[in-house]
Short mmCIF file of C-alpha atoms in Angstrom, two decimals:
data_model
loop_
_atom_site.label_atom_id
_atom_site.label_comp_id
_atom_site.label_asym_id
_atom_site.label_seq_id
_atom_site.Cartn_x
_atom_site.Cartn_y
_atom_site.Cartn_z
CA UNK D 1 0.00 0.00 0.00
CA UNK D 2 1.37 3.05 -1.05
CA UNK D 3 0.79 6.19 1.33
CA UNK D 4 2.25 9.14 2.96
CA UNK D 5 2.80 10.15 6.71
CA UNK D 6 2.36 13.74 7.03
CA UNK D 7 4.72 14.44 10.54
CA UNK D 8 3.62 16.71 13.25
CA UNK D 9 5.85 19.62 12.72
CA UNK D 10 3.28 20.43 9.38
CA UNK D 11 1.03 23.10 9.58
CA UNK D 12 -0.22 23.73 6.07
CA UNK D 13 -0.40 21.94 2.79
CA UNK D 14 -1.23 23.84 -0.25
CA UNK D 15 -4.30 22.73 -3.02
CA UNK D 16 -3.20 20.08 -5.34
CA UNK D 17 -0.78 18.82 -2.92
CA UNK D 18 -1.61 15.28 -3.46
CA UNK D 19 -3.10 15.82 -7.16
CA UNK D 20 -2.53 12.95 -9.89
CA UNK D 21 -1.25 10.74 -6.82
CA UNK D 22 -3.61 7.77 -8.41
CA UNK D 23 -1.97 5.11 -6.63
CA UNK D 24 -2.13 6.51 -3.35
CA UNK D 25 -4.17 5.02 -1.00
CA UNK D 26 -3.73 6.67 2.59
CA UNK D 27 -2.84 9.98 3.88
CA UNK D 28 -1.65 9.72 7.29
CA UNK D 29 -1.14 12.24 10.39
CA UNK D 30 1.13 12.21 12.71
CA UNK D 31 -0.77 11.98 16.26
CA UNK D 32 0.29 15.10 17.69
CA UNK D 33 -0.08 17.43 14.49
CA UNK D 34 -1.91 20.28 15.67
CA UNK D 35 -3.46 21.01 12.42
CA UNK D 36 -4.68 17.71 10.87
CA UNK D 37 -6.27 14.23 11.19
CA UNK D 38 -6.75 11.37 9.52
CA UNK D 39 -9.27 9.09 9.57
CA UNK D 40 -9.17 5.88 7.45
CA UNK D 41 -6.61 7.24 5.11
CA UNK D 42 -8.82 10.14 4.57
CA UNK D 43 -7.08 13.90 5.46
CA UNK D 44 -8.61 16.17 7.41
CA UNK D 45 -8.49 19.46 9.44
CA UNK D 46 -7.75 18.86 13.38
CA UNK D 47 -11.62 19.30 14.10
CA UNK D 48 -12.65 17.11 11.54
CA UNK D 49 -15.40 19.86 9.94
CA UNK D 50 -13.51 19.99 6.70
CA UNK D 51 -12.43 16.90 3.99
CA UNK D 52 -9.40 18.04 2.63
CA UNK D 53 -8.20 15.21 0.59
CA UNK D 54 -8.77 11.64 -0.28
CA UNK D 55 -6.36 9.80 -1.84
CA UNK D 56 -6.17 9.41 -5.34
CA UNK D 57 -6.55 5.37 -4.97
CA UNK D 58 -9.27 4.93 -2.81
CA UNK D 59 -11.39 2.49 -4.28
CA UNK D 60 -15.34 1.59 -3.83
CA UNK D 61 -17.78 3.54 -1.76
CA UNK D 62 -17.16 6.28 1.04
CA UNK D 63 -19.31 7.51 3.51
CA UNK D 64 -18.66 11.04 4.76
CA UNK D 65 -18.75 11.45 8.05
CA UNK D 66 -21.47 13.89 10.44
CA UNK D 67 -18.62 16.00 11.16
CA UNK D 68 -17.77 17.46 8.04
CA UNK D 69 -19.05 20.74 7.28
CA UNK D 70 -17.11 20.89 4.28
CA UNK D 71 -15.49 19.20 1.36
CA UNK D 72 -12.49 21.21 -0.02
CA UNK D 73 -12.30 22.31 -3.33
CA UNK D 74 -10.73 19.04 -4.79
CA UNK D 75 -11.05 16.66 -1.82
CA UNK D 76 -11.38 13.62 -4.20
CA UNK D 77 -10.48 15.08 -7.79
CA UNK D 78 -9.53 12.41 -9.62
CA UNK D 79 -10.18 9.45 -7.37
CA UNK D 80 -11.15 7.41 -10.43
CA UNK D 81 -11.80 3.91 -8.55
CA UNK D 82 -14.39 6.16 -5.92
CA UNK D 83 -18.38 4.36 -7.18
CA UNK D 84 -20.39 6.33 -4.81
CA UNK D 85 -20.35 8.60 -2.25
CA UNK D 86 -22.65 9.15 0.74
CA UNK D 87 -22.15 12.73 1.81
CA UNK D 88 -23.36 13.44 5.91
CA UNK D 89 -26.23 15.59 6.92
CA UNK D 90 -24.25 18.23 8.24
CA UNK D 91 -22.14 19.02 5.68
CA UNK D 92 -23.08 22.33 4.09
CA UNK D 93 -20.94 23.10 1.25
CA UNK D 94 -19.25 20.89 -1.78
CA UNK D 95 -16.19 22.79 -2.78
CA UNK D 96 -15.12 23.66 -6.65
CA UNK D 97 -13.93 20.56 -8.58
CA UNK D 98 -14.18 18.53 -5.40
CA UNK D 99 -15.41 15.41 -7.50
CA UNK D 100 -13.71 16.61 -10.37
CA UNK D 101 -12.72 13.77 -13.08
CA UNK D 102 -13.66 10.69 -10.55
CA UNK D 103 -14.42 8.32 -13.83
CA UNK D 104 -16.17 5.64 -11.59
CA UNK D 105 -18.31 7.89 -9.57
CA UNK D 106 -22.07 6.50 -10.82
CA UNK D 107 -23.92 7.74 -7.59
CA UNK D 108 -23.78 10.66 -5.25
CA UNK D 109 -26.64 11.68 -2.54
CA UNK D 110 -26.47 14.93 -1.51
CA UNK D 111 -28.07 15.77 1.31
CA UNK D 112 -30.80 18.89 2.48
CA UNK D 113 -27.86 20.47 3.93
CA UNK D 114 -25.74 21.23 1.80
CA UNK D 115 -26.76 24.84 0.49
CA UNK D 116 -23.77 25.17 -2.31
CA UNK D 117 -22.28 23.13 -4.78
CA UNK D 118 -18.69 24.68 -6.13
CA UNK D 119 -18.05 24.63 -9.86
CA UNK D 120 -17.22 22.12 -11.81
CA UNK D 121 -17.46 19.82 -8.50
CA UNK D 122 -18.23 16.73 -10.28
CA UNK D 123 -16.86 17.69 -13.86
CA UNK D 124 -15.97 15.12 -15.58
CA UNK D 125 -17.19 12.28 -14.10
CA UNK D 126 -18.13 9.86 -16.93
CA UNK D 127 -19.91 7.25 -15.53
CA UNK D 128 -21.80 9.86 -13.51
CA UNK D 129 -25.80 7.94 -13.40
CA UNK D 130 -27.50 9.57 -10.48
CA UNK D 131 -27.21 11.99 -8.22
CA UNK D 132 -30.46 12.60 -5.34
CA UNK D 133 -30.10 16.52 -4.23
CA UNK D 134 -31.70 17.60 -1.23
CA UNK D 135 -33.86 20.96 -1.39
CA UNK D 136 -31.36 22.79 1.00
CA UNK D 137 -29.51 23.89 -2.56
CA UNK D 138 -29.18 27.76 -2.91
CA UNK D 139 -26.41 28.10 -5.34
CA UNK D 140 -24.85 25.09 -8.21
CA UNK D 141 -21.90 26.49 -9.80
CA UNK D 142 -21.20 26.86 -13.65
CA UNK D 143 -20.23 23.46 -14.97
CA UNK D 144 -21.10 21.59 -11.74
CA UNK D 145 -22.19 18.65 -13.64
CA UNK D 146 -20.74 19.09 -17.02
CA UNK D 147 -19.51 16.60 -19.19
CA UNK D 148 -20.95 13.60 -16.66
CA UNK D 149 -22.27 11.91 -19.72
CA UNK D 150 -25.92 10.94 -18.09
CA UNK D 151 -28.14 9.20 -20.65
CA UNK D 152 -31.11 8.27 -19.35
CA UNK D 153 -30.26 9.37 -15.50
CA UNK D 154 -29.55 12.40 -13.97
CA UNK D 155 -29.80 14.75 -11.44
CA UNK D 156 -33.12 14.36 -9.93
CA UNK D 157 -34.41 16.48 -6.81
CA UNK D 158 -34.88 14.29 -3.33
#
C-alpha cells in the first residue's frame, strides 16, 4: 500500500498537494499534528469539519462522516476507482472541482444540507448515473455537472 505520513511539525499543505497521486491510498497524520487528522486514510483538518483530501486510490464507496461541514475544493479530484459517495447531513458546502474527473463515480446523494455546490465539482465524471439533491440547494456552480455523460439518469431532486 502506497501512502504518505504527514509528521507533526506540518502546519499547512497547499491545493493540489496530493493531485494525480492515483496510486495513493492513505494519507496519514502524525498523532500530535496540531493542524490535521486522519481518519481511514482520509485527510482532514484537526476538528474534523472539513475533507481536505482523499487519496487518489481509494477504491469503492465512502461515507462522509457527520462532522464534516465541508469538502475542499478538490477533496477527491480524480479518485477514479471512488463508485459512490454518501455525503453526511451536516455538511453544508461541496467545494469547486471537489469530484472533479472521478471516472467511476455512478452515484452521489447529496443531502438537504448542503446549500452550495462549487463549480465544476463533479466535472468530468463519466460514468456519472444519479445523483439525489436535497432541497437545501441555494447556489450550483457553472459546470457543476458538465460533461458527466448521463443518458437516461440524472440529477433528480430528493
Amino acid at each position: 500500500m502506497i501512502s504518505v505520513t504527514i509528521p507533526d511539525s506540518v502546519t499547512s499543505i497547499g491545493e493540489f498537494a496530493f493531485s494525480g497521486c492515483r496510486s495513493m491510498k492513505a494519507i496519514d497524520i502524525g498523532i500530535m499534528n496540531s493542524s490535521f487528522s486522519s481518519v481511514d486514510g482520509v485527510l482532514y483538518n484537526k476538528s474534523q469539519t472539513t475533507l481536505i483530501q482523499c487519496p487518489g486510490g481509494y477504491k469503492g464507496h465512502y461515507s462522509i462522516p457527520d462532522t464534516v461541514i465541508d469538502i475542499g475544493d478538490s477533496a477527491f479530484s480524480g479518485c477514479k476507482t471512488l463508485t459512490s459517495v454518501t455525503i453526511g447531513d451536516s455538511v453544508t458546502h461541496i467545494g469547486d472541482s471537489a469530484f472533479n474527473n472521478c471516472s467511476d463515480l455512478a452515484s452521489v446523494t447529496i443531502p438537504d444540507s448542503v446549500t452550495s455546490i462549487g463549480g465544476s465539482a463533479f466535472y468530468l465524471c463519466f460514468n456519472h448515473r444519479s445523483s439525489t439533491i436535497g432541497y437545501g440547494g441555494t447556489c450550483i456552480g457553472v459546470w457543476a455537472f458538465g460533461g458527466c455523460g448521463w443518458g437516461s439518469g440524472g440529477a433528480r431532486g430528493g
